[in-house]
CSV table of C-alpha atoms and ligand atoms in Angstrom, one decimal:
chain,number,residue,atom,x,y,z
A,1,UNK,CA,23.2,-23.2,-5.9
A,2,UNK,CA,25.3,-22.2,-8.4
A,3,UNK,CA,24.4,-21.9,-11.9
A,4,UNK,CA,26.6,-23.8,-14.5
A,5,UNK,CA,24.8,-22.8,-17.5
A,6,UNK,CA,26.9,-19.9,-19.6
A,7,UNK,CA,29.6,-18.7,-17.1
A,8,UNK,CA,31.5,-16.5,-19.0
A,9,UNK,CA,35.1,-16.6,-17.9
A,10,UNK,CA,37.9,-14.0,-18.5
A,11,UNK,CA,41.2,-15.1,-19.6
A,12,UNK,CA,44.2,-12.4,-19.6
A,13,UNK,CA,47.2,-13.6,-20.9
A,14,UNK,CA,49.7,-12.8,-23.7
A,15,UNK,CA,50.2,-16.2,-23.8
A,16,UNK,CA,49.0,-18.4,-27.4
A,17,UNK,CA,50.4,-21.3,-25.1
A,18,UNK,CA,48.6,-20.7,-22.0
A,19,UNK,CA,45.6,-19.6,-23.6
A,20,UNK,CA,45.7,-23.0,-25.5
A,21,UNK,CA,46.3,-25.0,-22.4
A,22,UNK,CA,43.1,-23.4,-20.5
A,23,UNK,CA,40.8,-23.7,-23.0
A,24,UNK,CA,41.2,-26.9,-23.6
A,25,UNK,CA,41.2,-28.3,-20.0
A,26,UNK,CA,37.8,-26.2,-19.6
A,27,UNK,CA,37.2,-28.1,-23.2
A,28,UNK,CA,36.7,-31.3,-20.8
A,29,UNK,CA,34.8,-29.6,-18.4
A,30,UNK,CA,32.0,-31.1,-19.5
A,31,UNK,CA,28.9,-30.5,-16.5
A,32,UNK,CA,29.8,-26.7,-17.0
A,33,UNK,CA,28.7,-24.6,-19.9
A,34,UNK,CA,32.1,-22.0,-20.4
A,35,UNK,CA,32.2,-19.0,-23.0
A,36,UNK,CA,35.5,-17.9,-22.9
A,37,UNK,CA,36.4,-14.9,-23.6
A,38,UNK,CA,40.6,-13.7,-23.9
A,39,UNK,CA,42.2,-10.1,-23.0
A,40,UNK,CA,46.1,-9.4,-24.0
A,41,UNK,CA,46.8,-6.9,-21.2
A,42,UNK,CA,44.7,-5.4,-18.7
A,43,UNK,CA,43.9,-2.2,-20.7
A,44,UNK,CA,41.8,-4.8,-22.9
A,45,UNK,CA,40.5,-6.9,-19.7
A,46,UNK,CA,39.0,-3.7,-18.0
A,47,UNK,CA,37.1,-2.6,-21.2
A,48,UNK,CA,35.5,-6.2,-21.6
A,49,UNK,CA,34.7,-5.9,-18.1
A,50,UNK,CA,32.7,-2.5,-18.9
A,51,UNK,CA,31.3,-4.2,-21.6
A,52,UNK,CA,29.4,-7.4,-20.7
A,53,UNK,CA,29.3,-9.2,-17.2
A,54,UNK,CA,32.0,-11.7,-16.2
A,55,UNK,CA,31.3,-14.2,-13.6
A,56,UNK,CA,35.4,-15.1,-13.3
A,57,UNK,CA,39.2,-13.6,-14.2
A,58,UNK,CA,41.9,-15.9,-15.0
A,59,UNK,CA,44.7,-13.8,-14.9
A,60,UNK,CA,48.2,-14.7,-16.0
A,61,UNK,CA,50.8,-14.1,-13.4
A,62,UNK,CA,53.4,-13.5,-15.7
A,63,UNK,CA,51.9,-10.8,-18.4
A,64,UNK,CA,53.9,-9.2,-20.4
A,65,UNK,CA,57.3,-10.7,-18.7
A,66,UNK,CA,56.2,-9.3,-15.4
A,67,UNK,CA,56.5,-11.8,-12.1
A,68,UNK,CA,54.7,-9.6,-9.7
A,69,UNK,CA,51.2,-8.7,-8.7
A,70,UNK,CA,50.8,-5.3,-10.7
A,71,UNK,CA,48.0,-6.7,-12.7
A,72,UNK,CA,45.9,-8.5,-10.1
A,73,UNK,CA,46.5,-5.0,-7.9
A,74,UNK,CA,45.5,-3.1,-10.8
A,75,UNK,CA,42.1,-5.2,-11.9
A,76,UNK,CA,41.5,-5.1,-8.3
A,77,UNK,CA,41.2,-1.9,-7.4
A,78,UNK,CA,39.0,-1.2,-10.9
A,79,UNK,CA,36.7,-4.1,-10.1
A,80,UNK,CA,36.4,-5.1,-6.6
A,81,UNK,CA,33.7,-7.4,-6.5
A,82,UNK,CA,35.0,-9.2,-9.0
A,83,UNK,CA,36.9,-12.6,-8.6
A,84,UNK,CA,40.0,-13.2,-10.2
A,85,UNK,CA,42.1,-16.6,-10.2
A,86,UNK,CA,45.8,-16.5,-10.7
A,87,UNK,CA,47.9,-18.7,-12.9
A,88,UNK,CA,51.3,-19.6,-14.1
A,89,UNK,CA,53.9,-21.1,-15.2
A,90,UNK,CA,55.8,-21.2,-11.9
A,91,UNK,CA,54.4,-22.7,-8.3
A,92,UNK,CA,55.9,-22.2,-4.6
A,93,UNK,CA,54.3,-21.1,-1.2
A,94,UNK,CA,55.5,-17.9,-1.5
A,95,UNK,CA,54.2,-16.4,-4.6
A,96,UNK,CA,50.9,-18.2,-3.6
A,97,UNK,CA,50.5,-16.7,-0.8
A,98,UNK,CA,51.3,-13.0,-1.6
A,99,UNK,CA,48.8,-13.4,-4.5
A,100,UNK,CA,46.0,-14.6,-2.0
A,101,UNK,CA,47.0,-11.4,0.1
A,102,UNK,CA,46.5,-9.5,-2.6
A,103,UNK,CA,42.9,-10.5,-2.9
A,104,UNK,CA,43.4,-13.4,-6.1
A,105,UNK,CA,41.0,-16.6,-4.8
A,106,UNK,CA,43.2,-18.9,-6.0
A,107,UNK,CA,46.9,-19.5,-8.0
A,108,UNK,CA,46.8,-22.2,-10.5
A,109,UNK,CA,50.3,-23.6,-11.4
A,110,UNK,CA,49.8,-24.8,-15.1
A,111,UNK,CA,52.5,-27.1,-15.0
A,112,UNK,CA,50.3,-29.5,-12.6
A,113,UNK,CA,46.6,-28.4,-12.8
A,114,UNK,CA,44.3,-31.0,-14.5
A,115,UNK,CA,40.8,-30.1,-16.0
A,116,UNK,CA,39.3,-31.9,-12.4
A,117,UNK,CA,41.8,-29.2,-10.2
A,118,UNK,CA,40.6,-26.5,-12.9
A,119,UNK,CA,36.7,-27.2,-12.4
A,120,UNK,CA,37.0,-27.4,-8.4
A,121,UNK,CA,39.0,-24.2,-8.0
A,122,UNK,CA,36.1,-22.1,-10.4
A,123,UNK,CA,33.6,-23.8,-8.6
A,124,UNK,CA,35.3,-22.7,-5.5
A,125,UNK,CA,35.7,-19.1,-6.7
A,126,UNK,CA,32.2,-18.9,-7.9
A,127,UNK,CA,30.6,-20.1,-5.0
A,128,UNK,CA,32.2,-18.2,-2.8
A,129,UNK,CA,31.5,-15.0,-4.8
A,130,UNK,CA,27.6,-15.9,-4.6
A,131,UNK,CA,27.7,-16.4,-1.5
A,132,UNK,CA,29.6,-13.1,-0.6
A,133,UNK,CA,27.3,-11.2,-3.0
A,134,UNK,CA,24.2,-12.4,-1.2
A,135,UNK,CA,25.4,-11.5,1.8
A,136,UNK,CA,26.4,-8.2,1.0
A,137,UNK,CA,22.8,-7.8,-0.5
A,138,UNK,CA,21.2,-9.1,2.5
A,139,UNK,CA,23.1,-6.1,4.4
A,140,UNK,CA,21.6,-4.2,1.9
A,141,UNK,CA,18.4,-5.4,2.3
A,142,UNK,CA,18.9,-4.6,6.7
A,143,UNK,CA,19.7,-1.3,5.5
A,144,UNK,CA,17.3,0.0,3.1
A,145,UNK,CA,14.5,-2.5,5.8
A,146,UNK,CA,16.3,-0.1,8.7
A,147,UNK,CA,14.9,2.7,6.4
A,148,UNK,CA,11.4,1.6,5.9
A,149,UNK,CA,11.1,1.4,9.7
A,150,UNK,CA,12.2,4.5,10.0
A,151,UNK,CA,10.8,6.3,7.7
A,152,UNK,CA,7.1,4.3,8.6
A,153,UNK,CA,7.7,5.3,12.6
A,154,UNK,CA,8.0,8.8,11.4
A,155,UNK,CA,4.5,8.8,9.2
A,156,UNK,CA,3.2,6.6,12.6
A,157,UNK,CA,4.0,9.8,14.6
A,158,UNK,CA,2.7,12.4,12.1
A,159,UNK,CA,-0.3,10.1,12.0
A,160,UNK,CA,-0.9,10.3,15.6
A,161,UNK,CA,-0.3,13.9,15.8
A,162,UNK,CA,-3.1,14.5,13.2
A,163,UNK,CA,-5.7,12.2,14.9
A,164,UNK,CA,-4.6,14.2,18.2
A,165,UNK,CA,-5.4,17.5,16.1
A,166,UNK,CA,-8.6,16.2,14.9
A,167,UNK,CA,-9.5,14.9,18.3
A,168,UNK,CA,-8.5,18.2,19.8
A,169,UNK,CA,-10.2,20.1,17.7
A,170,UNK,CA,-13.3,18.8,17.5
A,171,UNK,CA,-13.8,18.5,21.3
A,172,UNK,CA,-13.0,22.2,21.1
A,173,UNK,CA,-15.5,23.1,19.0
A,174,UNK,CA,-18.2,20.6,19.8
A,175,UNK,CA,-18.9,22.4,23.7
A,176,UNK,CA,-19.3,25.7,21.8
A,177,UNK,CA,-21.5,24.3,19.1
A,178,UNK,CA,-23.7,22.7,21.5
A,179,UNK,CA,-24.1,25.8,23.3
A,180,UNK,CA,-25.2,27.9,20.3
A,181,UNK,CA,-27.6,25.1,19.4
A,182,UNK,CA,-29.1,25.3,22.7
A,183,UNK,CA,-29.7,28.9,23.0
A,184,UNK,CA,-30.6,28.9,19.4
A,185,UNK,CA,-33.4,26.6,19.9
A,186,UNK,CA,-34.2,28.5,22.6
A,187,UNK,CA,-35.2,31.6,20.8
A,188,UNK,CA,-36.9,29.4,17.9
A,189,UNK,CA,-39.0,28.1,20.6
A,190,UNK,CA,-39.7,31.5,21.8
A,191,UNK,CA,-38.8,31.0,25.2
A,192,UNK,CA,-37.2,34.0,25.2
A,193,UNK,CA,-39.9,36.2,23.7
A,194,UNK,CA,-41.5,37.1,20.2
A,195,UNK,CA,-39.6,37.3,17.0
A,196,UNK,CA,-40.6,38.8,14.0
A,197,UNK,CA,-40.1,36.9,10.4
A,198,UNK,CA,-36.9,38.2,9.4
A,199,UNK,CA,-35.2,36.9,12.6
A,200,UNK,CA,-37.0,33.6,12.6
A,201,UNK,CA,-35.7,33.5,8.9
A,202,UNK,CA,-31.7,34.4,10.2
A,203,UNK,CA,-32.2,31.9,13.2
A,204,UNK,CA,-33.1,29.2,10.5
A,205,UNK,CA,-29.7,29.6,9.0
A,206,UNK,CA,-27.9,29.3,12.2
A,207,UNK,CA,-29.8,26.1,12.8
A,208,UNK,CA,-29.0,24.8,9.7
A,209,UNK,CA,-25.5,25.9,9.6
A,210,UNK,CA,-24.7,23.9,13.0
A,211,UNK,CA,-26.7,21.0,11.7
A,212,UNK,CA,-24.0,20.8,9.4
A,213,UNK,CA,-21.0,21.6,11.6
A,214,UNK,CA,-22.3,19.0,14.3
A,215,UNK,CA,-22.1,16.2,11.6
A,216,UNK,CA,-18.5,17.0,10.7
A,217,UNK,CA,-17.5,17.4,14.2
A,218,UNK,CA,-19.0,14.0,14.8
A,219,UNK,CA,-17.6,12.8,12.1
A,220,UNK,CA,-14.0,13.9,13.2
A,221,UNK,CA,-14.5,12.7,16.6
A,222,UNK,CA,-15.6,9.5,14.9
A,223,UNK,CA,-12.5,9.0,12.9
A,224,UNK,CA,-10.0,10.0,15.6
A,225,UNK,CA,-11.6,7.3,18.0
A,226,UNK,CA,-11.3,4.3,15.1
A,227,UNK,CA,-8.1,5.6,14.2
A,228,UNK,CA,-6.9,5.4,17.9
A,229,UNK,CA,-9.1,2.2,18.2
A,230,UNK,CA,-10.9,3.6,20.7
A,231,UNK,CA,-14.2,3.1,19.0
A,232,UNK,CA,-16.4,0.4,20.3
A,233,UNK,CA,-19.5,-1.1,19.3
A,234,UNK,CA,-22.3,-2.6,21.7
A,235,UNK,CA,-24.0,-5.4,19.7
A,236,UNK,CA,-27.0,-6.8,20.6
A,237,UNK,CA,-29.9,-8.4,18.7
A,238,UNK,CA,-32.1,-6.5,16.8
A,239,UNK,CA,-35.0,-6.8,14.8
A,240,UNK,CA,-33.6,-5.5,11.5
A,241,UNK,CA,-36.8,-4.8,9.7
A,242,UNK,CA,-38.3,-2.4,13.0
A,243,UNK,CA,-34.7,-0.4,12.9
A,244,UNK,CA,-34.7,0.5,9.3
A,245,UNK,CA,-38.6,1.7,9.4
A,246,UNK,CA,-37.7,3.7,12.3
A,247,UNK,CA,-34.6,5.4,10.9
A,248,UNK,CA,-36.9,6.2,7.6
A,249,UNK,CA,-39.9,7.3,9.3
A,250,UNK,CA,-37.5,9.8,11.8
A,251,UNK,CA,-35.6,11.2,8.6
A,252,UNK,CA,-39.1,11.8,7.0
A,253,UNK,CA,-39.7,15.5,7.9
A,254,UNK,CA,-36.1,16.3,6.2
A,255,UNK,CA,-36.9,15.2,3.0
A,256,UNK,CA,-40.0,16.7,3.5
A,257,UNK,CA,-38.8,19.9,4.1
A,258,UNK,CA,-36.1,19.3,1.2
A,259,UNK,CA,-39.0,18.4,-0.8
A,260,UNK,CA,-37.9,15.2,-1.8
A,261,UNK,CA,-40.1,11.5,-1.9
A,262,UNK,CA,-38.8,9.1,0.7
A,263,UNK,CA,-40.3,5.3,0.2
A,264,UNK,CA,-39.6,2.2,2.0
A,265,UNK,CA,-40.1,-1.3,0.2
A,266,UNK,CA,-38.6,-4.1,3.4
A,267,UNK,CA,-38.8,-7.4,4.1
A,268,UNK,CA,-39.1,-9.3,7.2
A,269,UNK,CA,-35.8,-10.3,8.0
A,270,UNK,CA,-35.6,-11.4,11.6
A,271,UNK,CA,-33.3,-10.3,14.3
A,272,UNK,CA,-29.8,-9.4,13.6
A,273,UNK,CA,-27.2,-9.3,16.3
A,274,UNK,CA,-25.6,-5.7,15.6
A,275,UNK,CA,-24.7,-1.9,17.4
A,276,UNK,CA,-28.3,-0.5,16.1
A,277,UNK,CA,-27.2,3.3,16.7
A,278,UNK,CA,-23.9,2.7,14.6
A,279,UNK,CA,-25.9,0.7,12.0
A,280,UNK,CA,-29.1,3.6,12.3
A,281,UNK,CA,-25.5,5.8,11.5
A,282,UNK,CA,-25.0,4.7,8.4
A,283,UNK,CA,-28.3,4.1,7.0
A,284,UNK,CA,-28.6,8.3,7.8
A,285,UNK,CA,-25.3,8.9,6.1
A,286,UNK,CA,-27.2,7.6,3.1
A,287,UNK,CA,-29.9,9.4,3.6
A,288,UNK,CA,-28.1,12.6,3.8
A,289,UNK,CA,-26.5,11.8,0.6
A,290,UNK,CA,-29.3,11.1,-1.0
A,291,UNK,CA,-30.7,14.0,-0.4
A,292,UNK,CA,-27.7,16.3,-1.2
A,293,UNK,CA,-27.1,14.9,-4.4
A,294,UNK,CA,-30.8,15.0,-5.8
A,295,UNK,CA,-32.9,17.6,-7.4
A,296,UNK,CA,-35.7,18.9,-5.3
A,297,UNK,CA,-38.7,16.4,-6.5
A,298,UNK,CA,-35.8,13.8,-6.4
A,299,UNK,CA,-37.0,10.2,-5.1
A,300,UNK,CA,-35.2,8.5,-2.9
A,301,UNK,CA,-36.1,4.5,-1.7
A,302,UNK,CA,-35.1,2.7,1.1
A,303,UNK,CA,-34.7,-1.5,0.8
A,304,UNK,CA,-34.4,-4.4,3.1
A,305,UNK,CA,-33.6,-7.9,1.9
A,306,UNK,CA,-33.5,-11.3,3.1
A,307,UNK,CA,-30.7,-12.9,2.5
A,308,UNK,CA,-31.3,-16.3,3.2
A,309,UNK,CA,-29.1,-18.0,1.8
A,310,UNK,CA,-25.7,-16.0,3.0
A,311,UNK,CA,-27.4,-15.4,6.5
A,312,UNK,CA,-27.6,-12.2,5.8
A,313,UNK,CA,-29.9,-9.0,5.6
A,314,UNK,CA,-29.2,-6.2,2.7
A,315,UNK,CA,-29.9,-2.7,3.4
A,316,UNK,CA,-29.9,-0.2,0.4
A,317,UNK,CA,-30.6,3.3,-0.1
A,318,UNK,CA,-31.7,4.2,-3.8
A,319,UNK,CA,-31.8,8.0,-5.0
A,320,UNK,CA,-32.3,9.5,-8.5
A,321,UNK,CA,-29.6,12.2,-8.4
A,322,UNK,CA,-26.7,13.6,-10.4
A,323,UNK,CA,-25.1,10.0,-10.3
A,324,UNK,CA,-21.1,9.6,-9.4
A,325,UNK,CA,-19.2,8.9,-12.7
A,326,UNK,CA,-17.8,5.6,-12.8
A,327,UNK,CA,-14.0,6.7,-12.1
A,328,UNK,CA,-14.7,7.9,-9.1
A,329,UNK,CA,-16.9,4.6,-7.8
A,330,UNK,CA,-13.6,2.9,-6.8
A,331,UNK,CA,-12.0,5.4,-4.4
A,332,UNK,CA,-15.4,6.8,-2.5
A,333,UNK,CA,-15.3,4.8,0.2
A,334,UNK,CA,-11.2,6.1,0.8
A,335,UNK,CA,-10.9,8.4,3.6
A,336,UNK,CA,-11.2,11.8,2.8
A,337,UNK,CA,-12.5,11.3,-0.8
A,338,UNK,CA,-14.8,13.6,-2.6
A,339,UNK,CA,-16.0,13.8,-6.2
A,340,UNK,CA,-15.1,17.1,-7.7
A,341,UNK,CA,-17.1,18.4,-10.1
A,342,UNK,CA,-19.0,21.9,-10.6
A,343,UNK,CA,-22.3,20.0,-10.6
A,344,UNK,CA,-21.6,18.8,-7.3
A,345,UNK,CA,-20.4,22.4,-5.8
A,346,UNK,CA,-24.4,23.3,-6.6
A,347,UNK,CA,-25.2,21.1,-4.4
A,348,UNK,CA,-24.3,22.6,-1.6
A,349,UNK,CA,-20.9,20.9,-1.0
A,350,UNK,CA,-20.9,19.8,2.8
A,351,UNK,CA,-18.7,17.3,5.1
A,352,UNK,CA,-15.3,16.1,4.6
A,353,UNK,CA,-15.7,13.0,2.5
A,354,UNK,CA,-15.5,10.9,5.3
A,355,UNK,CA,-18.8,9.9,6.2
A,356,UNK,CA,-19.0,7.1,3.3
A,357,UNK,CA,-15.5,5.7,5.2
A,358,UNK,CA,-17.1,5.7,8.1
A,359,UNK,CA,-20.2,3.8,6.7
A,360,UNK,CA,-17.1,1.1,5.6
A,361,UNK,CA,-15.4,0.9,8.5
A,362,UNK,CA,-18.8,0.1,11.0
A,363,UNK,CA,-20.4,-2.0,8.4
A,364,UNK,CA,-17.0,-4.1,7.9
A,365,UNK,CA,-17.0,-4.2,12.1
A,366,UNK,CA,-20.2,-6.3,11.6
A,367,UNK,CA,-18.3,-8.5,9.4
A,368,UNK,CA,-20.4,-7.1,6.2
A,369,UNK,CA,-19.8,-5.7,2.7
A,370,UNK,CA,-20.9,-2.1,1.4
A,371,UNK,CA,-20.8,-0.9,-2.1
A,372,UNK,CA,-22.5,1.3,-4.5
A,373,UNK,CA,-23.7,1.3,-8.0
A,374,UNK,CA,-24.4,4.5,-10.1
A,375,UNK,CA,-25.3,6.3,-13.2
A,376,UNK,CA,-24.1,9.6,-14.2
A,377,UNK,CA,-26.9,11.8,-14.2
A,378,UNK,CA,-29.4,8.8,-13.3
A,379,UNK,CA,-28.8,7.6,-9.8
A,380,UNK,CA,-27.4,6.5,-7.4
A,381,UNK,CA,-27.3,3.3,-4.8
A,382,UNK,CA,-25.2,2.2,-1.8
A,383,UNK,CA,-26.2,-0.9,-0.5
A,384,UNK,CA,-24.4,-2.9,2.7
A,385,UNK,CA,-24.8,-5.9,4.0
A,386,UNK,CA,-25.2,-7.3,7.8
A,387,UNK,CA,-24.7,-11.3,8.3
A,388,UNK,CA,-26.8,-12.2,11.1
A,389,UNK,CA,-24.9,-13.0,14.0
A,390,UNK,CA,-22.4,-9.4,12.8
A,391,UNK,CA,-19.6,-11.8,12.6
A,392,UNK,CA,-19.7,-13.0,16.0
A,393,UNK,CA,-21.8,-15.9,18.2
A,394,UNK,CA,-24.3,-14.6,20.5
A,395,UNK,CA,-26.6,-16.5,23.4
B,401,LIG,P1,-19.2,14.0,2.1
B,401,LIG,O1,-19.1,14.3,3.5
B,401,LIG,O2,-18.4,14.8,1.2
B,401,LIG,O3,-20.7,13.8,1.6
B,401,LIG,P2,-19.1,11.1,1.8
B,401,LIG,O4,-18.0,10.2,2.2
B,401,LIG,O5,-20.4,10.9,2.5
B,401,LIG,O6,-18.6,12.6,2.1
B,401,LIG,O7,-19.3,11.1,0.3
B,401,LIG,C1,-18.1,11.1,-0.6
B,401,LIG,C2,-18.5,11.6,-1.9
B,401,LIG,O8,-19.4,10.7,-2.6
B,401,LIG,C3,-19.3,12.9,-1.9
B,401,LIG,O9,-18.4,14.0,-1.9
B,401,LIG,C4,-20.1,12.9,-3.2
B,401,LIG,O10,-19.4,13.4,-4.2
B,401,LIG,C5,-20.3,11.4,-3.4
B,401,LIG,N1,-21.6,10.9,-3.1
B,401,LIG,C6,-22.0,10.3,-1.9
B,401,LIG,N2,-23.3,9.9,-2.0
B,401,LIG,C7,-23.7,10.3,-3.2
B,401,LIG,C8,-25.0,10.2,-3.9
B,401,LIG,N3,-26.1,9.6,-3.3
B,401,LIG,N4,-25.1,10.7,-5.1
B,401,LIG,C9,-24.0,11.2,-5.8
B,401,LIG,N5,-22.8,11.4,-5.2
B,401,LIG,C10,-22.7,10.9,-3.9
């Protein structure tokens, strides 16, 4: 539709008379709002042009004593996209139609045009110009849309390739890992003889050291199968309240040894239809954080709600640690996202800042909602939640 509030129209003549003559036969216009603006020559016309936006030309076929198409040829070539309207004092096929060929819309012969003639020939103009200008910006749109494809296939590639470098990598290095486990607790069990207390000491750290490895390899095995959707779950129903007591009581012995106070306060919730190792996963994750980012002493409680009312159980794992500051609360659960901060390079810096995404990702496969609450310096809590049925109907 076009708009006929405020076209502003271009009038280029030498002309008083036809100057006169146009203006006041757009005078009667009267459903279309005009400002009129007038140009002497074309020198003039192309520095109003530069100046404000014109929707319209009318341009005087016979400027400055000329009879041919110098002028239209000239405004042309400066302003392409701009439509221009011819007019004049003389009328005949043939001077029409080399003015059309010459790219003018229309050729008004003063002598017969009436304010009616006048109105449908802009009208015309205009609405041809929209509709020209549309399309030409719906090629654009193709174009730069061509480019977004483009471009987004490329990052879908680099994408894959990086998930196939994190799955290849971790496969590598989980068979070599396993195997130095293995024949680490094999000495630690002293299968393979005596060792004194220095050794036991040096065999701790390897222990410990492929703990930590093992979880980021599992946790890069993790992402590359969600990633490549290749991670299923096997829900089945589960007595909520019996999983989260025996995740707590099997993580007791490593906050003993990390000397920290582990406490369960849970209430009977029924049973939940869920993928109990996945869920057991992220209550650990929690765990582990809990006890990274606390001071030795630290305390660290485990809760389990009923949530009647939504059908739903809450799970939360509360620590008194070093606290995340509050800018950082909204991006934790991104992929790859990890506070940095010297206090938190004391504590042992370990992982990849994926394990909270992970958390995310199962929990939101069971249809739930995780967040976390913190105080610098105070504490910390992530809490999830788990409708009953995990978002699905079972038998
Ligand atoms: P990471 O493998 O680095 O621990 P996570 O995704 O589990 O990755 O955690 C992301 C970041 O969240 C951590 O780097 C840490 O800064 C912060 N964080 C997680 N849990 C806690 C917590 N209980 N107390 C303080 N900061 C925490």
């Amino acid at each position: 539709m076009l708009d006929f509030k405020n076209i502003n129209l271009l009038i280029v003549s030498d002309k008083r008379a036809h100057v006169r003559q146009l203006a006041e036969l757009f005078t009667a216009i009267t459903p279309i709002e005009f400002i009129l603006d007038i140009a002497e020559d074309v020198d003039r016309a192309c520095s109003q042009l530069r100046e404000k936006p014109i929707r319209l030309i009318l341009l005087d076929y016979h400027l400055h004593g000329n009879l041919d198409n110098r002028a239209l040829i000239q405004l042309s070539n400066q302003f392409p996209e701009q439509p221009i309207i011819e007019f004049g004092d003389l009328h005949g096929q043939e001077i029409e139609q080399a003015l059309l060929l010459d790219g003018a819309q229309d050729y008004l012969p003063l002598s017969r045009i009436t304010s009616t003639g006048l109105m449908r020939a802009v009208c015309r103009s205009l609405e041809r110009h929209r509709i020209i200008s549309e399309s030409e910006a719906l090629k654009q749109n193709e174009h730069l849309l061509a480019e977004v494809k483009q471009v987004n296939d490329k990052l879908r590639s680099r994408n894959d390739e990086i998930l196939q470098f994190y799955q290849t990598i971790s496969h590598e290095l989980k068979t070599p890992l396993t195997s130095i486990q293995s024949f680490a607790s094999i000495l630690d069990d002293g299968i393979a003889g005596d060792m004194n207390e220095q050794q036991r000491e040096y065999l701790a750290i390897i222990l410990k050291n492929c703990g930590h490895m093992a979880i980021v390899v599992n946790d890069l095995l993790t992402i590359a199968s969600m990633e490549t959707h290749k991670f299923d779950l096997h829900k089945k129903p589960v007595d909520v309240r019996a999983l989260v007591e025996r995740t707590v009581i099997a993580f007791g012995p490593i906050a003993e040894q990390s000397d920290r106070q582990l406490s369960m306060d849970l209430e009977d919730c029924g049973t939940f239809y869920m993928d109990d190792m996945r869920v057991t996963a992220v209550i650990n994750n929690m765990l582990s954080n809990a006890v990274k980012y606390t001071e030795s002493g630290g305390r660290i409680t485990v809760a389990l709600r009923d949530l009647p009312r939504d059908d739903a159980a809450e799970i939360s794992v509360q620590d008194d640690g070093i606290g995340i500051d509050e800018q950082h609360l909204r991006r934790l659960f991104d992929r790859l996202y990890q506070v940095r901060a010297d206090k938190i390079d004391r504590y042992k810096r370990s992982g990849l800042g994926l394990g909270l995404y992970i958390c995310q990702q199962i929990v939101e496969l069971h249809h739930g909602r995780i967040y976390v609450s913190s105080q610098l310096n105070k504490g910390t809590t992530f809490a999830f939640t788990l409708p009953k049925h995990g978002g699905e109907a079972y038998d």
